[in-house]
mmCIF file of C-alpha atoms and ligand atoms in Angstrom:
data_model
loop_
_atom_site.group_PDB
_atom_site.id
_atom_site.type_symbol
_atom_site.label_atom_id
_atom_site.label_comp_id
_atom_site.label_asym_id
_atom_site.label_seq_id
_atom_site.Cartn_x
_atom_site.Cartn_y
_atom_site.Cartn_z
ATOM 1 C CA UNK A 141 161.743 -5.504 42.907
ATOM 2 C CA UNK A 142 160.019 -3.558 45.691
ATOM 3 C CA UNK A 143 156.873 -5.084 46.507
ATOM 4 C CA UNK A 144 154.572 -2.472 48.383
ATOM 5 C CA UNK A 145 150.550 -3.400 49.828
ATOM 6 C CA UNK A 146 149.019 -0.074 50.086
ATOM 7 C CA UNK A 147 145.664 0.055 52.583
ATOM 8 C CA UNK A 148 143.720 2.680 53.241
ATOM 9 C CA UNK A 149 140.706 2.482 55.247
ATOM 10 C CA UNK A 150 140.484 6.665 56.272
ATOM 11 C CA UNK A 151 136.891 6.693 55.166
ATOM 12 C CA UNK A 152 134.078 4.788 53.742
ATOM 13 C CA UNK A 153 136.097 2.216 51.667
ATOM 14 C CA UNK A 154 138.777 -0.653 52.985
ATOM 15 C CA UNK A 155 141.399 -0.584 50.453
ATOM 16 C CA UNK A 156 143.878 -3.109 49.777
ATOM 17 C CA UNK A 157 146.588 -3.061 46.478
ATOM 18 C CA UNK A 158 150.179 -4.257 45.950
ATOM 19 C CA UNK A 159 152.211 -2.304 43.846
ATOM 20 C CA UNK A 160 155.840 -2.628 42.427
ATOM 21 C CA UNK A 161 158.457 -0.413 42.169
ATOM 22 C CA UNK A 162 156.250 2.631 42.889
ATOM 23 C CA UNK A 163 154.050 2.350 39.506
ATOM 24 C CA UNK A 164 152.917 -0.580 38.377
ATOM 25 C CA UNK A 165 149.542 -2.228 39.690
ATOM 26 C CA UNK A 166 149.495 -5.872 40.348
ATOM 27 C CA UNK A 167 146.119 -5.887 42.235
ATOM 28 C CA UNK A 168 144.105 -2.717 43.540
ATOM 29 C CA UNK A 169 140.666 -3.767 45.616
ATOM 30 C CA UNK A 170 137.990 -1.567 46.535
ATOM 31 C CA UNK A 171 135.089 -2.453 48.570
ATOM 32 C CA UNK A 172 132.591 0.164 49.215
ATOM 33 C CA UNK A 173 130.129 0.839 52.013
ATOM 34 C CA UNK A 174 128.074 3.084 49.704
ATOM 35 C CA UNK A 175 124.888 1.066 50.693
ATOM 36 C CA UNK A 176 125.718 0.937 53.611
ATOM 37 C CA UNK A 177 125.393 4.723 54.114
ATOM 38 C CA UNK A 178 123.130 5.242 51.630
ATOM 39 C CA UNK A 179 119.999 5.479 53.711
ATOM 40 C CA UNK A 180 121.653 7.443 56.193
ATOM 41 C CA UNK A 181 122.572 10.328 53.309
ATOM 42 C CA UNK A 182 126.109 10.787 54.829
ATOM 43 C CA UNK A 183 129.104 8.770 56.390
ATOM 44 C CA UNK A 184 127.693 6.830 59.818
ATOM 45 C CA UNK A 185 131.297 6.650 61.216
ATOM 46 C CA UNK A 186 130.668 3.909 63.643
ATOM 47 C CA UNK A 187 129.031 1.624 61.165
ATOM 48 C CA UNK A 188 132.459 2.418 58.369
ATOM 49 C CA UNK A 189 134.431 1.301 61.377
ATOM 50 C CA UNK A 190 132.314 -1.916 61.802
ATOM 51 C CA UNK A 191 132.639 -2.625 58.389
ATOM 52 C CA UNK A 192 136.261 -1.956 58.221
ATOM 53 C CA UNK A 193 137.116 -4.495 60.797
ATOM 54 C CA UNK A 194 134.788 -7.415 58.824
ATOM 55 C CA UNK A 195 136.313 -6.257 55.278
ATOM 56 C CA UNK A 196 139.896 -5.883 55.887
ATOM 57 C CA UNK A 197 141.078 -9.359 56.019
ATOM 58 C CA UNK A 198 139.369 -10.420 52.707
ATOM 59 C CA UNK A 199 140.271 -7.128 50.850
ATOM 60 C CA UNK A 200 143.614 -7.764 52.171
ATOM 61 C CA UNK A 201 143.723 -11.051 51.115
ATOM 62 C CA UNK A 202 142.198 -10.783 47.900
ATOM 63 C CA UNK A 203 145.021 -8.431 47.127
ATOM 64 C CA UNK A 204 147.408 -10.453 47.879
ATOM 65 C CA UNK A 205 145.998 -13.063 45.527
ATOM 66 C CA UNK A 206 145.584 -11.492 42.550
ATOM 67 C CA UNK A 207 148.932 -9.891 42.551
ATOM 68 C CA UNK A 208 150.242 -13.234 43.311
ATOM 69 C CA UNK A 209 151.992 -12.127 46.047
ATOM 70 C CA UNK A 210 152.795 -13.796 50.016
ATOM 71 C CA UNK A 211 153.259 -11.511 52.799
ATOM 72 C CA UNK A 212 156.680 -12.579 53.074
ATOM 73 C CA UNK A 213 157.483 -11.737 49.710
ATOM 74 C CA UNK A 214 156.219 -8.023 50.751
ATOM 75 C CA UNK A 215 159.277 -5.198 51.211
ATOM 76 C CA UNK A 216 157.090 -2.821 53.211
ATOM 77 C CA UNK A 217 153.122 -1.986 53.822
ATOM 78 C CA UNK A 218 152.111 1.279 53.191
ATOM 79 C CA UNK A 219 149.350 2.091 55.336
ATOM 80 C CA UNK A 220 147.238 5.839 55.128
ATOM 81 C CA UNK A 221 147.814 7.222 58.241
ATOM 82 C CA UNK A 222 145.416 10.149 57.992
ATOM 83 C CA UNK A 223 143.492 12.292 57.850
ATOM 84 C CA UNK A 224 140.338 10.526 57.731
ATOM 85 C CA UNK A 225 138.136 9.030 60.241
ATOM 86 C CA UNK A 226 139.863 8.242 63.363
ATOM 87 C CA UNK A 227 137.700 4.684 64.113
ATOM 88 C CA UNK A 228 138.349 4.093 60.249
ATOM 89 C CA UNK A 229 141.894 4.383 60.536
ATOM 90 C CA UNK A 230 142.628 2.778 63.484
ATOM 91 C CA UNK A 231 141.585 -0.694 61.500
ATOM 92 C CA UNK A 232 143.720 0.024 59.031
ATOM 93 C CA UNK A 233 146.940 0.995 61.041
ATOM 94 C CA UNK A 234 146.120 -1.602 63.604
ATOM 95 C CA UNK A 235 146.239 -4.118 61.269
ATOM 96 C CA UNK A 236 149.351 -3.016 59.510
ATOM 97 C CA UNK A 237 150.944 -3.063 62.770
ATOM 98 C CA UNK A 238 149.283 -6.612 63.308
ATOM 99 C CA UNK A 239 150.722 -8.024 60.811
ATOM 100 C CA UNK A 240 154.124 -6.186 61.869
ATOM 101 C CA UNK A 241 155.707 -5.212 58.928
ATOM 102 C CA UNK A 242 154.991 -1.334 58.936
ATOM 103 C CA UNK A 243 156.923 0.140 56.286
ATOM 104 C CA UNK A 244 156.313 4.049 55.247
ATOM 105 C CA UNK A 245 153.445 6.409 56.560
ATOM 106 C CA UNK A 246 151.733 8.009 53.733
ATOM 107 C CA UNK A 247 149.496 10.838 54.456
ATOM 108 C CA UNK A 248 146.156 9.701 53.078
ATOM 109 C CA UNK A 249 146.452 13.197 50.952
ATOM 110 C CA UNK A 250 150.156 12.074 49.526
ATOM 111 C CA UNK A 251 148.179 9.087 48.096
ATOM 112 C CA UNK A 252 146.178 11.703 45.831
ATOM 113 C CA UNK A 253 148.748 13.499 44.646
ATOM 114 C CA UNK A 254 151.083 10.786 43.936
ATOM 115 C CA UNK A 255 148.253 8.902 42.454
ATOM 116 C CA UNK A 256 149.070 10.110 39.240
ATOM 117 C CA UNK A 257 152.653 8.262 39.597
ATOM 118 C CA UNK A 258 150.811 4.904 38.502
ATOM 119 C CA UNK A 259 150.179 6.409 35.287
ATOM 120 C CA UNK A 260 152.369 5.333 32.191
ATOM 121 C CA UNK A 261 153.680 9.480 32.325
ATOM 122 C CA UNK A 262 154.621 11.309 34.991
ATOM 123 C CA UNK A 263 154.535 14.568 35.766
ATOM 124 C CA UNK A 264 157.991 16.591 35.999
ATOM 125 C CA UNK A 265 158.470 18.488 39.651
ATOM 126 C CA UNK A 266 157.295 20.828 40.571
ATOM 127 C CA UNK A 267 153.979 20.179 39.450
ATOM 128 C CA UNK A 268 150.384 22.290 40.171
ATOM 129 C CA UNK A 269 148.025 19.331 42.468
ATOM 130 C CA UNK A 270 144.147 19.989 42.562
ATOM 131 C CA UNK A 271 142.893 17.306 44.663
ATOM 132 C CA UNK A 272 139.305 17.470 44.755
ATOM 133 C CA UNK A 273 137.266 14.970 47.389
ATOM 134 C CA UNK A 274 134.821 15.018 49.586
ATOM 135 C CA UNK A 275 137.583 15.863 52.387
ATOM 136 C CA UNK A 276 139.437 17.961 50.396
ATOM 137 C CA UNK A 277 139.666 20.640 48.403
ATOM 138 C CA UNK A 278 142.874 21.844 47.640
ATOM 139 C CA UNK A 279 145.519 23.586 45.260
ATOM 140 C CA UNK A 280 149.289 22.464 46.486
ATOM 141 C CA UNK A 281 152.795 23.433 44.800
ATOM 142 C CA UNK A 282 154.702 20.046 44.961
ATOM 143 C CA UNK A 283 157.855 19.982 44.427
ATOM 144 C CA UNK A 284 159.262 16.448 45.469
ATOM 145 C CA UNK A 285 158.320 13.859 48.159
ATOM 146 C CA UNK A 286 157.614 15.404 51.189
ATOM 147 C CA UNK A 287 158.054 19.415 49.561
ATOM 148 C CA UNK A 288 154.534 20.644 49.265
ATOM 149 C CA UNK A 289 152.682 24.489 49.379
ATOM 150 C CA UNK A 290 149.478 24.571 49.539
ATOM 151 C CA UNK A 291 148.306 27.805 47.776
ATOM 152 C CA UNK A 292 145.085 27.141 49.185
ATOM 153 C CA UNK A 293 142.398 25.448 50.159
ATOM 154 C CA UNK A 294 138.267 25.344 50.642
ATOM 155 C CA UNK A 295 137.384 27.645 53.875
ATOM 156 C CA UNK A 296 134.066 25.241 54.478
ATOM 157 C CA UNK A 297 132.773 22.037 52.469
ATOM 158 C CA UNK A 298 134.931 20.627 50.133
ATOM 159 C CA UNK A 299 133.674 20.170 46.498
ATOM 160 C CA UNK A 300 132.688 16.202 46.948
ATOM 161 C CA UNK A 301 130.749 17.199 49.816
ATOM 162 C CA UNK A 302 128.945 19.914 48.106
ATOM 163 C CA UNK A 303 127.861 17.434 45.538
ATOM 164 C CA UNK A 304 126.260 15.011 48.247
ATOM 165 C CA UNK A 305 124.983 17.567 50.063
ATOM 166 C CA UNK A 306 123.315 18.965 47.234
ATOM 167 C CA UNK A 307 122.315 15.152 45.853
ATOM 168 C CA UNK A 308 120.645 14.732 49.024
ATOM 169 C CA UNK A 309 118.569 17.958 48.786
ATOM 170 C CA UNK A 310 117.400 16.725 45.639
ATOM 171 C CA UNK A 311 116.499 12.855 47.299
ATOM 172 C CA UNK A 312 119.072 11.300 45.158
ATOM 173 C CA UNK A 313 121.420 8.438 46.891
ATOM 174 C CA UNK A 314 124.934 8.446 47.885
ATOM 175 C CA UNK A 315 127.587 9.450 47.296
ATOM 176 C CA UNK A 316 125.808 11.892 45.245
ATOM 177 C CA UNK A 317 128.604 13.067 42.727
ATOM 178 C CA UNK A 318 128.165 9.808 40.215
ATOM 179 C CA UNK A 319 124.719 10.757 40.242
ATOM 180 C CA UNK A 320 124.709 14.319 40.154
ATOM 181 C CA UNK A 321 127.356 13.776 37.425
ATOM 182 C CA UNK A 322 124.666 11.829 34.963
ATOM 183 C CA UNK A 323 122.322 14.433 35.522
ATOM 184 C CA UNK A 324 124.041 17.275 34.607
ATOM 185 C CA UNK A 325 124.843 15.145 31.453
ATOM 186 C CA UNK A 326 121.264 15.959 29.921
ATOM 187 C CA UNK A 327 120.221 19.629 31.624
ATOM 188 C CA UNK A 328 121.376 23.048 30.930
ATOM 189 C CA UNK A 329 124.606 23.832 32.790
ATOM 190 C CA UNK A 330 123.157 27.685 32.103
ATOM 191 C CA UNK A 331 119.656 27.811 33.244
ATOM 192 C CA UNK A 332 120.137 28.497 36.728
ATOM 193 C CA UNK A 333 122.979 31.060 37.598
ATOM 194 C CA UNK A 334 124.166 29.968 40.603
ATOM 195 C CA UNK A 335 126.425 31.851 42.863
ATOM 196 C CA UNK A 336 130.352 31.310 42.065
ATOM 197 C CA UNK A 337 132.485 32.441 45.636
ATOM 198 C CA UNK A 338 135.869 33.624 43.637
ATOM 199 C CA UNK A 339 137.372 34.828 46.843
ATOM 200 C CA UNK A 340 139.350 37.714 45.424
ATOM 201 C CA UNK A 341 142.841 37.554 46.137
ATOM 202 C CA UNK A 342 143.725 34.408 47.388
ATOM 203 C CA UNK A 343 143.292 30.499 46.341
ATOM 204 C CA UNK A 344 141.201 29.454 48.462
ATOM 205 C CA UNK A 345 137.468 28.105 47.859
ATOM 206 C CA UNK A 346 134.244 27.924 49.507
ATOM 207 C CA UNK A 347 131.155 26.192 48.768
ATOM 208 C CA UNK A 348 128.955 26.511 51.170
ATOM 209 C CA UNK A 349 127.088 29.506 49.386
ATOM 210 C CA UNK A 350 126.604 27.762 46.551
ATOM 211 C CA UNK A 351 124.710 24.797 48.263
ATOM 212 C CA UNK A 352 122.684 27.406 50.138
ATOM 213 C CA UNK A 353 121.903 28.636 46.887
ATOM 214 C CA UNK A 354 120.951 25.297 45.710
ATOM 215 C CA UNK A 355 118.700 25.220 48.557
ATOM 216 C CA UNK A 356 116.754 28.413 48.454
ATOM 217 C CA UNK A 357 116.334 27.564 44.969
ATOM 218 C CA UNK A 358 115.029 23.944 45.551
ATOM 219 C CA UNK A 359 112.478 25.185 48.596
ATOM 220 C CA UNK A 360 111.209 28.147 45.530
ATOM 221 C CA UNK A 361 110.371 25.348 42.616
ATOM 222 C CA UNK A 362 109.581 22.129 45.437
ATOM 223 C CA UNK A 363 106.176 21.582 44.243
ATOM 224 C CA UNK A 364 108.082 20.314 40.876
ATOM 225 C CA UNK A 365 111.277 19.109 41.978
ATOM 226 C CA UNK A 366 110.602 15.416 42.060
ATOM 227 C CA UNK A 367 108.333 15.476 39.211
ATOM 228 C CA UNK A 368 109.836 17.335 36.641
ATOM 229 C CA UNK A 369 112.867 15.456 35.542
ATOM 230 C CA UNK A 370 114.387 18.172 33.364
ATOM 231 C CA UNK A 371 114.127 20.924 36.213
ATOM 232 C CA UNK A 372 116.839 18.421 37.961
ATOM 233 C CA UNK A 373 119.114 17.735 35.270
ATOM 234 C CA UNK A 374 118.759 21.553 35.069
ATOM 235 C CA UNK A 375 119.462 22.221 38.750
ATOM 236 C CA UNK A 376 122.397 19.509 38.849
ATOM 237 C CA UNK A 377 124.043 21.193 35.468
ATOM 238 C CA UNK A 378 123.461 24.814 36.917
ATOM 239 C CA UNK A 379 124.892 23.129 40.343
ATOM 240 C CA UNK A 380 128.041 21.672 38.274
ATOM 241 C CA UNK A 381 129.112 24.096 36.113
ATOM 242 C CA UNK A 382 129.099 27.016 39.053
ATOM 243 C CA UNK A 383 131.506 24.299 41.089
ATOM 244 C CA UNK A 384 133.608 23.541 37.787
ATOM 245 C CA UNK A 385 133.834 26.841 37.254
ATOM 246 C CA UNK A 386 135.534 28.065 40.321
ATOM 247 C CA UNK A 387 137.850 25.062 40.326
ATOM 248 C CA UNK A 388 139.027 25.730 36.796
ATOM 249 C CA UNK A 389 139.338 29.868 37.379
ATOM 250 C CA UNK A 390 141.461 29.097 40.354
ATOM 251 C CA UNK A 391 143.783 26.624 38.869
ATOM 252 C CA UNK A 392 144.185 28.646 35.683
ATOM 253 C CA UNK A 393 145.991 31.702 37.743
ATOM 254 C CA UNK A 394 147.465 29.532 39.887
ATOM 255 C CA UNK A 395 149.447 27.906 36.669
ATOM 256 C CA UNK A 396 150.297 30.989 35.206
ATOM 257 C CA UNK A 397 151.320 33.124 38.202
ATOM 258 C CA UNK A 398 154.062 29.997 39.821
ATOM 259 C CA UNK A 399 154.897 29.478 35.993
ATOM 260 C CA UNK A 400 153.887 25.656 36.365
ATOM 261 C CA UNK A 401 154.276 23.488 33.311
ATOM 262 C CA UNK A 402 152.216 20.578 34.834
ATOM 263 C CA UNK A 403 149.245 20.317 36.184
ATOM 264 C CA UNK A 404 147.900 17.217 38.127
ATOM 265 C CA UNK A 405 143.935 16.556 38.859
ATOM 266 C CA UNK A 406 143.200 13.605 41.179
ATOM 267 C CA UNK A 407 140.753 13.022 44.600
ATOM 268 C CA UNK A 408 136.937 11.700 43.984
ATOM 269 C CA UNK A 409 135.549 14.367 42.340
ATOM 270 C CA UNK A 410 138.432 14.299 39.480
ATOM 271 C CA UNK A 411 135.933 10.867 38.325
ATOM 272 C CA UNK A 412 133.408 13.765 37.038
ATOM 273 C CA UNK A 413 133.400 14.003 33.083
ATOM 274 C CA UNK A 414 132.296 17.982 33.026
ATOM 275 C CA UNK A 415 135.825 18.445 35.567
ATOM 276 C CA UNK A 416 137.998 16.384 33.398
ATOM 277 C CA UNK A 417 137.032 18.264 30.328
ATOM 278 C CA UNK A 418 137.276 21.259 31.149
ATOM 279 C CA UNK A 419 140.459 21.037 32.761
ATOM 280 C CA UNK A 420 141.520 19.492 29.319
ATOM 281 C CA UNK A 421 140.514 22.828 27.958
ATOM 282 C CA UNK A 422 142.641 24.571 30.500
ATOM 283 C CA UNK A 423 145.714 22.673 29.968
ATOM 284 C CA UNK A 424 145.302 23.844 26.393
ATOM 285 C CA UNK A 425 144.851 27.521 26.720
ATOM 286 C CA UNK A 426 147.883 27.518 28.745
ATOM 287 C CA UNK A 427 150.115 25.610 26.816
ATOM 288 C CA UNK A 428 150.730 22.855 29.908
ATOM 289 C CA UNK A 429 150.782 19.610 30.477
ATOM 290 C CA UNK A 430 147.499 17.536 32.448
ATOM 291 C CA UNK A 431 147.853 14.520 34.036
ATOM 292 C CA UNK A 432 144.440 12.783 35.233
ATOM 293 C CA UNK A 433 144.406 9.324 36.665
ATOM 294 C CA UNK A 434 142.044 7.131 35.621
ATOM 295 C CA UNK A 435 138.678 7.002 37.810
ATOM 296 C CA UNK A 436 139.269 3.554 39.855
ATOM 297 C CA UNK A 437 142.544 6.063 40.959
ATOM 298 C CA UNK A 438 141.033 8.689 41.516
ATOM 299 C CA UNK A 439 138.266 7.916 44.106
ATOM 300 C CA UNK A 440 139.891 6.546 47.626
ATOM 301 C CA UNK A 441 142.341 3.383 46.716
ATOM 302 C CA UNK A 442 145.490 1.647 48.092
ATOM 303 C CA UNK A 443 147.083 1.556 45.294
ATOM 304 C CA UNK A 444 148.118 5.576 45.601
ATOM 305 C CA UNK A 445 148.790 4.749 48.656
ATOM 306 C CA UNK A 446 150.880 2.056 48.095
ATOM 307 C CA UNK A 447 152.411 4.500 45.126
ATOM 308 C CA UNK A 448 152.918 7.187 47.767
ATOM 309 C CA UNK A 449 154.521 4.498 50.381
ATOM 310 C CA UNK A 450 157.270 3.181 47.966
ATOM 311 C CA UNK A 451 158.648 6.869 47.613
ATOM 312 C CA UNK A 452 159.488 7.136 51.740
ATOM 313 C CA UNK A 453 160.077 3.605 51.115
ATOM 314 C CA UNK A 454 163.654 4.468 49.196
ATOM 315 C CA UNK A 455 164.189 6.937 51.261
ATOM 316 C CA UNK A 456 164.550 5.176 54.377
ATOM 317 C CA UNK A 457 161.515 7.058 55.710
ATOM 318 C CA UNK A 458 159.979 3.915 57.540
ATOM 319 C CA UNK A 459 158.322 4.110 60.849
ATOM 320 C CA UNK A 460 157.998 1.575 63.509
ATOM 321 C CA UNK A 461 155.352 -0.071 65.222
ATOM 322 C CA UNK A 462 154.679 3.459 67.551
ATOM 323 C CA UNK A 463 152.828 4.510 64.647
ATOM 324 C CA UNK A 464 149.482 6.130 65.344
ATOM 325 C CA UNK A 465 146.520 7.133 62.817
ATOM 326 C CA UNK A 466 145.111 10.583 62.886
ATOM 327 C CA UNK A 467 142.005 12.095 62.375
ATOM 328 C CA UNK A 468 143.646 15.268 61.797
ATOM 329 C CA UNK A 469 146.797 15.539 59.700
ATOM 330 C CA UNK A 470 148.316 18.673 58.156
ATOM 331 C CA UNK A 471 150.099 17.549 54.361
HETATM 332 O O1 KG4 B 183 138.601 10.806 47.133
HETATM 333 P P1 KG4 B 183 137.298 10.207 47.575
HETATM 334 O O2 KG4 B 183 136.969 8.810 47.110
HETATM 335 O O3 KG4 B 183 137.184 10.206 49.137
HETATM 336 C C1 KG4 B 183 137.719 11.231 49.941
HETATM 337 O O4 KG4 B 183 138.957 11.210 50.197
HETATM 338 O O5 KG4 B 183 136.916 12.120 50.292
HETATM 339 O O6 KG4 B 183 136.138 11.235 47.112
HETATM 340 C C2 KG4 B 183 134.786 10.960 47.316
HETATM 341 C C3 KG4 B 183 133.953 12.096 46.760
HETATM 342 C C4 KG4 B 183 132.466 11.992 47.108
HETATM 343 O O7 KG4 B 183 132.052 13.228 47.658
HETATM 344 C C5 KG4 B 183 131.803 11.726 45.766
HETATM 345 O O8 KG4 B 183 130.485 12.263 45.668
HETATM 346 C C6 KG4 B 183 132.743 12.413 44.810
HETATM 347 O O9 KG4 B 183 134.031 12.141 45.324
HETATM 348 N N1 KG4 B 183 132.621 11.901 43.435
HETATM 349 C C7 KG4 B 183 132.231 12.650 42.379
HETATM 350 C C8 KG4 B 183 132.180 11.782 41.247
HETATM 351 N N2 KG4 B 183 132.565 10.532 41.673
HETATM 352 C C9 KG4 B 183 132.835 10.625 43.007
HETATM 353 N N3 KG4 B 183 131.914 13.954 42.285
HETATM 354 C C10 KG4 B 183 131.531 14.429 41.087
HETATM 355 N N4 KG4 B 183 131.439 13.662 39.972
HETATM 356 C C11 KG4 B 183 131.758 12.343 40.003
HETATM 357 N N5 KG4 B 183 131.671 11.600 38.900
HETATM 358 ZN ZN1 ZN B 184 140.496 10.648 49.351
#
């Protein structure tokens, strides 16, 4: 039995989780910072790294309990070496390295994609990834550990941050895509046509227009924003649909022009019901295979990292106590 603890700390949440053999979850703990942040609207990175140092112990710990698992008993730690925030990742690594045992260096983006590894089916390589977070956007041809394309990628805010961006326009809290998400839920996803950036050509997304757009259009009808609860719902469904949209167009021709039978949709945003579905849809119309984690894996966890870890884990791809986190980390 290979006993992995994942931890990832590259952003807002310390995440501990001990996985064996690669896929099954004996403990995966989360704890959040949302309200931390909240009032700032946004990510205060000095505060996430204050918080880090005070949480990791008893996330760490915690996960160790409730897989009922000792350190000793541990075969490696997998810890998220980036990309992410470098103050929040340097708690993580340093503590890895603390407790000297460093065992496999997943790239925090690795953990997304091999999220879907923890489910009960996996997909075959190679296999079409959309990870969609509020770091990332991306579209990425993998085909094994360590063999990955990326067809493209968003040119300016990923899709996450587009939906707390646009949650903040509208005075909602953070992060903004839960919310945003239960809005849309009751308003008209056609009521506002809102600009779709389809980048002719190429994979790659934008969605910085569309925000923009959100904007102008927010400034126009201000007087009833707040007040009228069904201009919102209308706004956030308008908002949705034009980010779905793009997401969906792009992954469709990806599928069909690398003649991919499996597609994979994981990162934060992959939590959002409108997403799910109509990559369902999708998968249907083009006769492939979807594989969506559940939520708790799709949002930031260890446990994909820990999922991710145990695959350079049986490879032999372990690194030493020189390793370093970065802010900046190509996949
Ligand atoms: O993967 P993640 O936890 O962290 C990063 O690696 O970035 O993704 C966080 C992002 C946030 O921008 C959050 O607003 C978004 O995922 N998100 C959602 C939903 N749940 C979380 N976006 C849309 N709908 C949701 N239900
Ligand atoms: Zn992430």
């Amino acid at each position: 039995m290979t006993y992995i603890l994942g931890i990832d700390s590259s952003c807002d949440d310390t995440s501990a989780s001990v996985v064996v053999n690669g896929s099954r979850i004996l403990s995966n703990v989360v704890s959040s910072q949302a309200e931390i942040h909240e009032k700032y609207g946004g990510i205060v990175p000095e505060l996430a790294s204050r918080r880090h140092i005070e949480m990791i112990w008893p996330v760490v710990d915690e996960a160790l309990k409730i897989a009922s698992v000792r350190l000793e008993t541990l075969s490696g730690i997998a810890v998220c070496q980036g990309p992410g925030l470098i103050g929040s990742l340097l708690v993580g690594s340093s503590f890895a390295k603390a407790v000297a045992y460093v065992k496999g260096i997943p790239h925090h983006l690795e953990g997304h994609i091999f999220s879907v590894f923890l489910l009960e089916q996996r997909p075959a390589f190679p296999f079409l990834s959309l990870i969609v977070s509020g770091g990332h956007t991306s579209l990425i041809r993998v085909g094994g550990l360590g063999s990955y394309r990326e067809l493209g990628r968003t040119r300016d805010d990923a899709a996450g941050e587009a939906y707390d961006k646009v949650a903040k326009m509208l005075g909602l809290g953070y992060p903004g895509g839960p919310l945003i998400d239960d809005l849309a839920e009751k308003g008209d996803p056609e009521s506002i046509p809102f600009p779709r950036a389809l980048i002719p050509g190429t994979y790659d997304f934008s969605f910085s227009g569309l925000k923009t757009a959100v904007r102008n259009y927010i400034e126009k009808v201000s007087l009833n924003i707040s007040s009228e609860r069904s201009l919102m719902q209308n706004v956030c469904a308008s908002f949705q649909a034009a980010v779905v949209d793009v997401l969906i167009k792009k992954a469709e021709v990806a599928v069909k022009k690398e003649g991919i039978k499996s597609v994979t949709l994981t990162g934060g945003v992959a939590a959002n019901r409108q997403l799910r579905e109509a990559m369902k849809e999708m998968a249907e119309r083009a006769g492939i295979e979807l594989y969506v984690p559940p939520v708790a894996l799709c949002t930031d966890n260890a446990a994909m990292i820990a999922a991710a870890g145990y695959l350079h884990f049986v490879k032999g791809d372990i690194s030493g106590l020189e390793l370093n986190p970065r802010a900046y980390l190509p996949v």
